[in-house]
PDB file of C-alpha atoms in Angstrom:
ATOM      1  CA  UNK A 347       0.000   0.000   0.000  1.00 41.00           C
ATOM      2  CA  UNK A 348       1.893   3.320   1.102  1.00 47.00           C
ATOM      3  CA  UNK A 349       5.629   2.517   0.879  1.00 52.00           C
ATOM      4  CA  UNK A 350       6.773   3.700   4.296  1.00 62.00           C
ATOM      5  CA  UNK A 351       3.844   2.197   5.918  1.00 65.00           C
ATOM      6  CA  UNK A 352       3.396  -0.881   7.742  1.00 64.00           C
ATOM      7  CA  UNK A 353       0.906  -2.511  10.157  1.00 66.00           C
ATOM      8  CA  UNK A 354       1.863  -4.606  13.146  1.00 64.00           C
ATOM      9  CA  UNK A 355      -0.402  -7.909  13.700  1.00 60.00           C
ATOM     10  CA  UNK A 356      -2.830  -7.587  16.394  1.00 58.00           C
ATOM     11  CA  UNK A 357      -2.117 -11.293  17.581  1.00 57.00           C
ATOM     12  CA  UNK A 358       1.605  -9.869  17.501  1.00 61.00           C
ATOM     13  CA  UNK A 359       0.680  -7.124  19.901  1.00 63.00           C
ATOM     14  CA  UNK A 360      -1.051  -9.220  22.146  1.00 58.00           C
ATOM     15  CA  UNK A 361       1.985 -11.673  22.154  1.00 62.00           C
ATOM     16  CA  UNK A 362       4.760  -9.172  22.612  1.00 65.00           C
ATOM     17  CA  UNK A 363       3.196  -5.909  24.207  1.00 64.00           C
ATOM     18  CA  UNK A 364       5.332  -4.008  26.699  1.00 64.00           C
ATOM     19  CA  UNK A 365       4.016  -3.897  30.244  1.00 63.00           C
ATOM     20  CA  UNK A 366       3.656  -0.131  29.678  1.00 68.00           C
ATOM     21  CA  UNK A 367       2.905   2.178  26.508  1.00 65.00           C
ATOM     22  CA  UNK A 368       5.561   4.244  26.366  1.00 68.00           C
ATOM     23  CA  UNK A 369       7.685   1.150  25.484  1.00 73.00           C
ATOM     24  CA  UNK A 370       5.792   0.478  22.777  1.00 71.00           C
ATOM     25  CA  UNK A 371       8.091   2.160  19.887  1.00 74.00           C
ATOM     26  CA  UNK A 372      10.885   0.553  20.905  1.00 76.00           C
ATOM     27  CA  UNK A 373       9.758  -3.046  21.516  1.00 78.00           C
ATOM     28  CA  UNK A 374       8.088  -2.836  17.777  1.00 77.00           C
ATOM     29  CA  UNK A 375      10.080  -0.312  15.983  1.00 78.00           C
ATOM     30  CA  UNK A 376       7.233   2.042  15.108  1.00 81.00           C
ATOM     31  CA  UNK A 377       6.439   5.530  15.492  1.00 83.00           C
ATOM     32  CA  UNK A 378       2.726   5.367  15.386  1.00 85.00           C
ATOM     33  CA  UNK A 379      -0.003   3.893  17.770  1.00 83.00           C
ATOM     34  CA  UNK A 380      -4.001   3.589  17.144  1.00 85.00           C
ATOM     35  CA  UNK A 381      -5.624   2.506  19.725  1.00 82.00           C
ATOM     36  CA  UNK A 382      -9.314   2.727  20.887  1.00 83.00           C
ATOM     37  CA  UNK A 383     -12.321   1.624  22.625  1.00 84.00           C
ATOM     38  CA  UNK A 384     -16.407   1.477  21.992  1.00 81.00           C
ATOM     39  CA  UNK A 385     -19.175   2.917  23.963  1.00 85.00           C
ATOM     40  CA  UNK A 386     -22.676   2.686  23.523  1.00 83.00           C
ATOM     41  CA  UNK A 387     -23.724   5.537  21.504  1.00 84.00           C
ATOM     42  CA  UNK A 388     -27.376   6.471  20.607  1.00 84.00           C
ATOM     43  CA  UNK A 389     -28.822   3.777  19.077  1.00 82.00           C
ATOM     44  CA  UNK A 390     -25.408   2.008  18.572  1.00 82.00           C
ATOM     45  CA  UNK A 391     -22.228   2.328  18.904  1.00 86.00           C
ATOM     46  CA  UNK A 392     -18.995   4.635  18.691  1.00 89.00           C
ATOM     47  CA  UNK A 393     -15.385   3.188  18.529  1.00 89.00           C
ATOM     48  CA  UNK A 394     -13.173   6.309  19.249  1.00 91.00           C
ATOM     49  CA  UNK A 395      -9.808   6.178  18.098  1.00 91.00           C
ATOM     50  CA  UNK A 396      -6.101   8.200  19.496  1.00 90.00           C
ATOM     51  CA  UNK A 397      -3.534   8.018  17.674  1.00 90.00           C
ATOM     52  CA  UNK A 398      -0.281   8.489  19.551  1.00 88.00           C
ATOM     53  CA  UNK A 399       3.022   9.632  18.532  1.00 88.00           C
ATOM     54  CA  UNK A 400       5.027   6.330  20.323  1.00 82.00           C
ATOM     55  CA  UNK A 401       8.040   8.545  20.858  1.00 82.00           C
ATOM     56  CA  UNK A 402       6.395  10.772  22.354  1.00 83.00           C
ATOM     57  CA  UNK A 403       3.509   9.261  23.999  1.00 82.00           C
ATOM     58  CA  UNK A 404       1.448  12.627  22.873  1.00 88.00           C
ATOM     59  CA  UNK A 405      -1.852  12.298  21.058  1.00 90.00           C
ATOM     60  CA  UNK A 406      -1.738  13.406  17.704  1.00 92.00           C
ATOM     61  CA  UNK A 407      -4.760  12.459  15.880  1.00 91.00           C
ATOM     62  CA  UNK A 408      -8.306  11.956  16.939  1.00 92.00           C
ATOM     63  CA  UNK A 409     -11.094   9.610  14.755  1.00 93.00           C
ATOM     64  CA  UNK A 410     -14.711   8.618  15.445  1.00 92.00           C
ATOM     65  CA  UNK A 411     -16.370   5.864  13.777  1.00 91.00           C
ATOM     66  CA  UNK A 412     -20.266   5.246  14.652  1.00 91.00           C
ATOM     67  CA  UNK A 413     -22.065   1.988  13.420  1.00 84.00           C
ATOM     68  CA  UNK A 414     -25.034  -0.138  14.205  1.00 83.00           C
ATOM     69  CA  UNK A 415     -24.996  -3.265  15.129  1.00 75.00           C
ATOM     70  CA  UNK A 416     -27.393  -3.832  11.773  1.00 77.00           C
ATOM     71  CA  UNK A 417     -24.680  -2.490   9.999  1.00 76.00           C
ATOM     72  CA  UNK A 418     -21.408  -3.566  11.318  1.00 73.00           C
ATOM     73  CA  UNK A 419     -20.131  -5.298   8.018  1.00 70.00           C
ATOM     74  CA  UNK A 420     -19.202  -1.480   6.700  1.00 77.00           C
ATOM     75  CA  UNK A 421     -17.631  -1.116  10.309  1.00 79.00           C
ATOM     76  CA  UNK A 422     -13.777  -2.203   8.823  1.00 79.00           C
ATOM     77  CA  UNK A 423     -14.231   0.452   5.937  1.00 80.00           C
ATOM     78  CA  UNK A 424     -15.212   2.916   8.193  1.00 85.00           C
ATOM     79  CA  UNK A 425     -11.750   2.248  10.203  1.00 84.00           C
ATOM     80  CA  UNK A 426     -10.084   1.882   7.716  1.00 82.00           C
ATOM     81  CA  UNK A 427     -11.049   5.793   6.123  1.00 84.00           C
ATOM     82  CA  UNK A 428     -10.561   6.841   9.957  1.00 87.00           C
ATOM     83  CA  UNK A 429      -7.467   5.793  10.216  1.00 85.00           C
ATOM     84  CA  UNK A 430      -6.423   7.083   6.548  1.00 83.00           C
ATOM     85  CA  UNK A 431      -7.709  10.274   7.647  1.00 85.00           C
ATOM     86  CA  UNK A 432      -5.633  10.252  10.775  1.00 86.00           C
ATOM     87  CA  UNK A 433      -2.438   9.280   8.727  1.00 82.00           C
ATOM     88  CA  UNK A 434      -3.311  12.216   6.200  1.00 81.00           C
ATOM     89  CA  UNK A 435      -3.340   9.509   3.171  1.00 75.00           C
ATOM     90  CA  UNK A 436      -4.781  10.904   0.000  1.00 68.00           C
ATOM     91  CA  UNK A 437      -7.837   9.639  -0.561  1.00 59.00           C
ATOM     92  CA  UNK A 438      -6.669   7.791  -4.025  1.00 59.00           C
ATOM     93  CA  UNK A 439      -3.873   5.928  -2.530  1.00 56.00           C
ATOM     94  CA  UNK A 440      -4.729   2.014  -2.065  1.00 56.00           C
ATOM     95  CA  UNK A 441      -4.127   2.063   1.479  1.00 56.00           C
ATOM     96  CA  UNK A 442      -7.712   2.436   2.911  1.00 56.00           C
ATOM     97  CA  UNK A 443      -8.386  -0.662   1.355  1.00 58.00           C
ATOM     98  CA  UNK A 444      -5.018  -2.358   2.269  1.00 59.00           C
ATOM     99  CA  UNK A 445      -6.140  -1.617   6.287  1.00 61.00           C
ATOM    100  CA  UNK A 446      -9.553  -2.975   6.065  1.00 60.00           C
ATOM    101  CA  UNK A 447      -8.490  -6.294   4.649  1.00 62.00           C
ATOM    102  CA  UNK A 448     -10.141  -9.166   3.500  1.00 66.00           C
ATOM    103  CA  UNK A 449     -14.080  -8.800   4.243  1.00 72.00           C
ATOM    104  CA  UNK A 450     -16.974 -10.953   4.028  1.00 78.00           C
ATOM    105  CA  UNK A 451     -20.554  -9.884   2.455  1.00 74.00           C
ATOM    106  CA  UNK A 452     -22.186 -11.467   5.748  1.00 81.00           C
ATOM    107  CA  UNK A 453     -23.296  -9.931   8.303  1.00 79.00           C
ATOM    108  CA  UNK A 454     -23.297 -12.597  10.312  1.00 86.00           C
ATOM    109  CA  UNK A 455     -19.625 -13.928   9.855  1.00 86.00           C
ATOM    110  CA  UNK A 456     -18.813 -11.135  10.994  1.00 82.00           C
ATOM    111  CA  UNK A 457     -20.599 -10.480  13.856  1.00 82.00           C
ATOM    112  CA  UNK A 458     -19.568 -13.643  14.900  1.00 87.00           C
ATOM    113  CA  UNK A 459     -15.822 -13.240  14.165  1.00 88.00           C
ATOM    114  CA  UNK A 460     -16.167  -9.756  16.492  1.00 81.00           C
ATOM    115  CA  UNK A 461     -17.965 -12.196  19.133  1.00 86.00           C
ATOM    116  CA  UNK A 462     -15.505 -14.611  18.925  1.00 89.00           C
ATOM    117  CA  UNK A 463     -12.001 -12.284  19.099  1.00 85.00           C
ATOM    118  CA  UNK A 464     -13.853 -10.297  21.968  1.00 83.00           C
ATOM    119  CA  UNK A 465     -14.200 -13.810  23.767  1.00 86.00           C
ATOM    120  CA  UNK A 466     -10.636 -14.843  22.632  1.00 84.00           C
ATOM    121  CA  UNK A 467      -9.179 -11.982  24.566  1.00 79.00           C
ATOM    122  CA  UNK A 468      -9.971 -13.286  27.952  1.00 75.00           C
ATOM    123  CA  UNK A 469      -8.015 -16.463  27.253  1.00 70.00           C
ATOM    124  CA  UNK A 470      -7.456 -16.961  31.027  1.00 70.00           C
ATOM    125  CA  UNK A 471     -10.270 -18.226  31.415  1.00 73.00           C
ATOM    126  CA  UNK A 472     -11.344 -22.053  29.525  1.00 77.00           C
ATOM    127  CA  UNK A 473     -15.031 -21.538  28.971  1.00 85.00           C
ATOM    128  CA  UNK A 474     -14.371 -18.121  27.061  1.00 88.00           C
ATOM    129  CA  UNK A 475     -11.708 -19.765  24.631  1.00 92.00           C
ATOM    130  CA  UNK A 476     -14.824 -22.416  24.384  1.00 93.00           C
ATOM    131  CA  UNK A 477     -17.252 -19.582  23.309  1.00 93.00           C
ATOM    132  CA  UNK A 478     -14.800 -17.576  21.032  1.00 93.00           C
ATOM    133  CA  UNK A 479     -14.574 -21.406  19.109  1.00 95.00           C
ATOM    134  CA  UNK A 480     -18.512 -21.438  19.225  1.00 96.00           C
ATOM    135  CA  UNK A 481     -18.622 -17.660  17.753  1.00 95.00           C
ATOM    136  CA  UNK A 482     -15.402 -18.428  15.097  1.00 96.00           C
ATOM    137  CA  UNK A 483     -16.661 -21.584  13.680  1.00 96.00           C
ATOM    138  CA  UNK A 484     -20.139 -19.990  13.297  1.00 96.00           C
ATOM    139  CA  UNK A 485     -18.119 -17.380  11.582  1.00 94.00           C
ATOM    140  CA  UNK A 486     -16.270 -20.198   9.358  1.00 95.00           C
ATOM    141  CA  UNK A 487     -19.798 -21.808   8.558  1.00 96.00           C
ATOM    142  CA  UNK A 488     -21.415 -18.229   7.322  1.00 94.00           C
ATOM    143  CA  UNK A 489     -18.548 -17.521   5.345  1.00 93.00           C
ATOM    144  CA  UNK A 490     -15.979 -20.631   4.804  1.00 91.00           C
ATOM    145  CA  UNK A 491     -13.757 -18.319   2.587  1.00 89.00           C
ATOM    146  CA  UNK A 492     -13.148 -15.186   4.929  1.00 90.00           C
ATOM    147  CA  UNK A 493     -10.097 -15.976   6.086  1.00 88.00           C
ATOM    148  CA  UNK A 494      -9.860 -13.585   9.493  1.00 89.00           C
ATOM    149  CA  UNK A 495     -12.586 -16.137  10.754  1.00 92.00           C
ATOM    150  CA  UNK A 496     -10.344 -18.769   9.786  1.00 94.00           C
ATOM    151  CA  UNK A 497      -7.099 -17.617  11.397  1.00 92.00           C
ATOM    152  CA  UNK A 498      -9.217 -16.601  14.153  1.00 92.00           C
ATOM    153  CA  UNK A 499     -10.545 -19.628  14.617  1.00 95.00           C
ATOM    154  CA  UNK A 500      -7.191 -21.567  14.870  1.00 94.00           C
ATOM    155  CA  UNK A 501      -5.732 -19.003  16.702  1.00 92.00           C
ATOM    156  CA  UNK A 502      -8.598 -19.718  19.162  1.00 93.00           C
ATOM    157  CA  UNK A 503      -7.606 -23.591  19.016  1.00 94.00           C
ATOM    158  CA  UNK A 504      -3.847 -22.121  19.906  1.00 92.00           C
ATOM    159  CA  UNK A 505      -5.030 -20.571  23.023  1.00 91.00           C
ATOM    160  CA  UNK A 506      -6.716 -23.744  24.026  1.00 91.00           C
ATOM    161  CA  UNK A 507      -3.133 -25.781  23.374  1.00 93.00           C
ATOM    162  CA  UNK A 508      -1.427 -22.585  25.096  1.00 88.00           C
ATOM    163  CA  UNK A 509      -3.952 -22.881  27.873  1.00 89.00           C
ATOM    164  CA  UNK A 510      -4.048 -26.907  28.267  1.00 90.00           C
ATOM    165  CA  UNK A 511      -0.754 -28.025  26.413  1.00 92.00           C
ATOM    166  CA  UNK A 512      -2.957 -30.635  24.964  1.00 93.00           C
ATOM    167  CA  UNK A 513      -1.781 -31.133  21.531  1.00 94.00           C
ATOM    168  CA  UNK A 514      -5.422 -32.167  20.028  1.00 95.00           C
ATOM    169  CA  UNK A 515      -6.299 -28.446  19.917  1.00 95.00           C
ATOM    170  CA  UNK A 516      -2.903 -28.038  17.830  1.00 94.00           C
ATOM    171  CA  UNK A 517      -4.308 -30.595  15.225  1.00 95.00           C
ATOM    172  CA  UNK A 518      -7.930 -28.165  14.978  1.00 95.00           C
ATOM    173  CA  UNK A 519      -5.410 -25.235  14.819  1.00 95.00           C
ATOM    174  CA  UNK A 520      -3.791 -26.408  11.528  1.00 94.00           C
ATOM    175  CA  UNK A 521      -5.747 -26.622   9.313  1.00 95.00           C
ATOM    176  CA  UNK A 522      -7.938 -23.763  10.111  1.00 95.00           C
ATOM    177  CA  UNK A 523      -4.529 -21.768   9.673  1.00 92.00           C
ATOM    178  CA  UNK A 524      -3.517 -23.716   6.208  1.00 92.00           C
ATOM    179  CA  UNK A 525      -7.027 -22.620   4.877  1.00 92.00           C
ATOM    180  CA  UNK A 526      -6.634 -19.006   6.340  1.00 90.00           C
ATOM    181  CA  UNK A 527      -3.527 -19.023   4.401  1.00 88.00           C
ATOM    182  CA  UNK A 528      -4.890 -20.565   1.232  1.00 88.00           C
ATOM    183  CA  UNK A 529      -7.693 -18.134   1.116  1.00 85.00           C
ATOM    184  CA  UNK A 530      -5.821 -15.264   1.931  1.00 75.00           C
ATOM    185  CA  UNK A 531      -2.876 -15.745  -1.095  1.00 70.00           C
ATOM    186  CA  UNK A 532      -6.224 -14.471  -3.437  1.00 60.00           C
ATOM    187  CA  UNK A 533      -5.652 -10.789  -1.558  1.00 52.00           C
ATOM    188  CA  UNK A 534      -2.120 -10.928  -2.209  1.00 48.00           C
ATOM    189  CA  UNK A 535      -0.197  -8.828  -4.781  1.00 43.00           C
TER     190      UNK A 535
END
């Protein structure tokens, strides 16, 4: 997309984060950080985005995005535009696109992949991993070639292994992953 741009994996993050933010830039080598959080708004909801210079730890950049919960498949172009906006990308340049990813024309895959990576965050706890896999493979069955449901899904099945060190859940992880990948080579330049 934009040649001196590059996004860090969330799954990366979440492996590798610093115990504090200020660290950030130089455990991952980057000079940028979006970060946010959703409240109930009106009838819906509002995901309010900072970004930070990670140098500096000073907010630079401020986006709103609202969305129903009727309409949260348009939810990861509406990011995506926020955080193009934030990065002052002209609005021809690829990159809006190259942010929002792969996306799926149903509504319910991806509710159910949100449902599922909001449940896969709390992987302390057993019967959450178990209802992020109910959510992810609901999100696999809508939709069996969006692949952030897929790698979802077997990154779900990692937390289980991670969690149990029972190497079953390593076998459901696999292929999940190997079809993430497969599917995903179709966005690829």
């Amino acid at each position: 997309a934009h040649a001196s741009m590059w996004v860090l994996p969330y799954a990366r993050v979440l492996e590798d984060r610093p115990a504090d933010l200020d660290r950030v830039a130089a455990t991952f080598g980057v000079n940028r950080v979006i970060t946010g959080d959703v409240q109930r708004y009106e009838a819906g909801y509002r995901l309010s985005m900072v970004m930070t210079d990670a140098d500096r730890m000073r907010p630079i950049a401020l986006q709103a995005v609202v969305f129903s919960p009727a309409g949260i498949d348009s939810l990861p172009r509406k990011v995506a535009a926020a955080v193009a906006t934030a990065l002052a990308l002209e609005p021809s340049e690829p990159t809006p696109a190259a942010i929002a990813g792969p996306h799926t024309a149903s509504t319910v895959a991806f509710q159910r992949l949100v449902e599922g990576m909001g449940e896969s965050q709390r992987y302390a706890s057993s019967s959450s991993l178990d209802s992020a896999a109910v959510s992810l493979a609901a999100a696999v069955r809508a939709d069996d070639g969006y692949a952030p449901a897929l790698a979802a899904l077997g990154y779900c099945f990692y937390l289980q292994f991670f969690k149990s060190r029972d190497t079953s859940w390593l076998a459901r992880a696999e292929p999940a992953l190997r079809r993430a990948i497969d599917v995903d080579a179709a966005y690829l330049p």
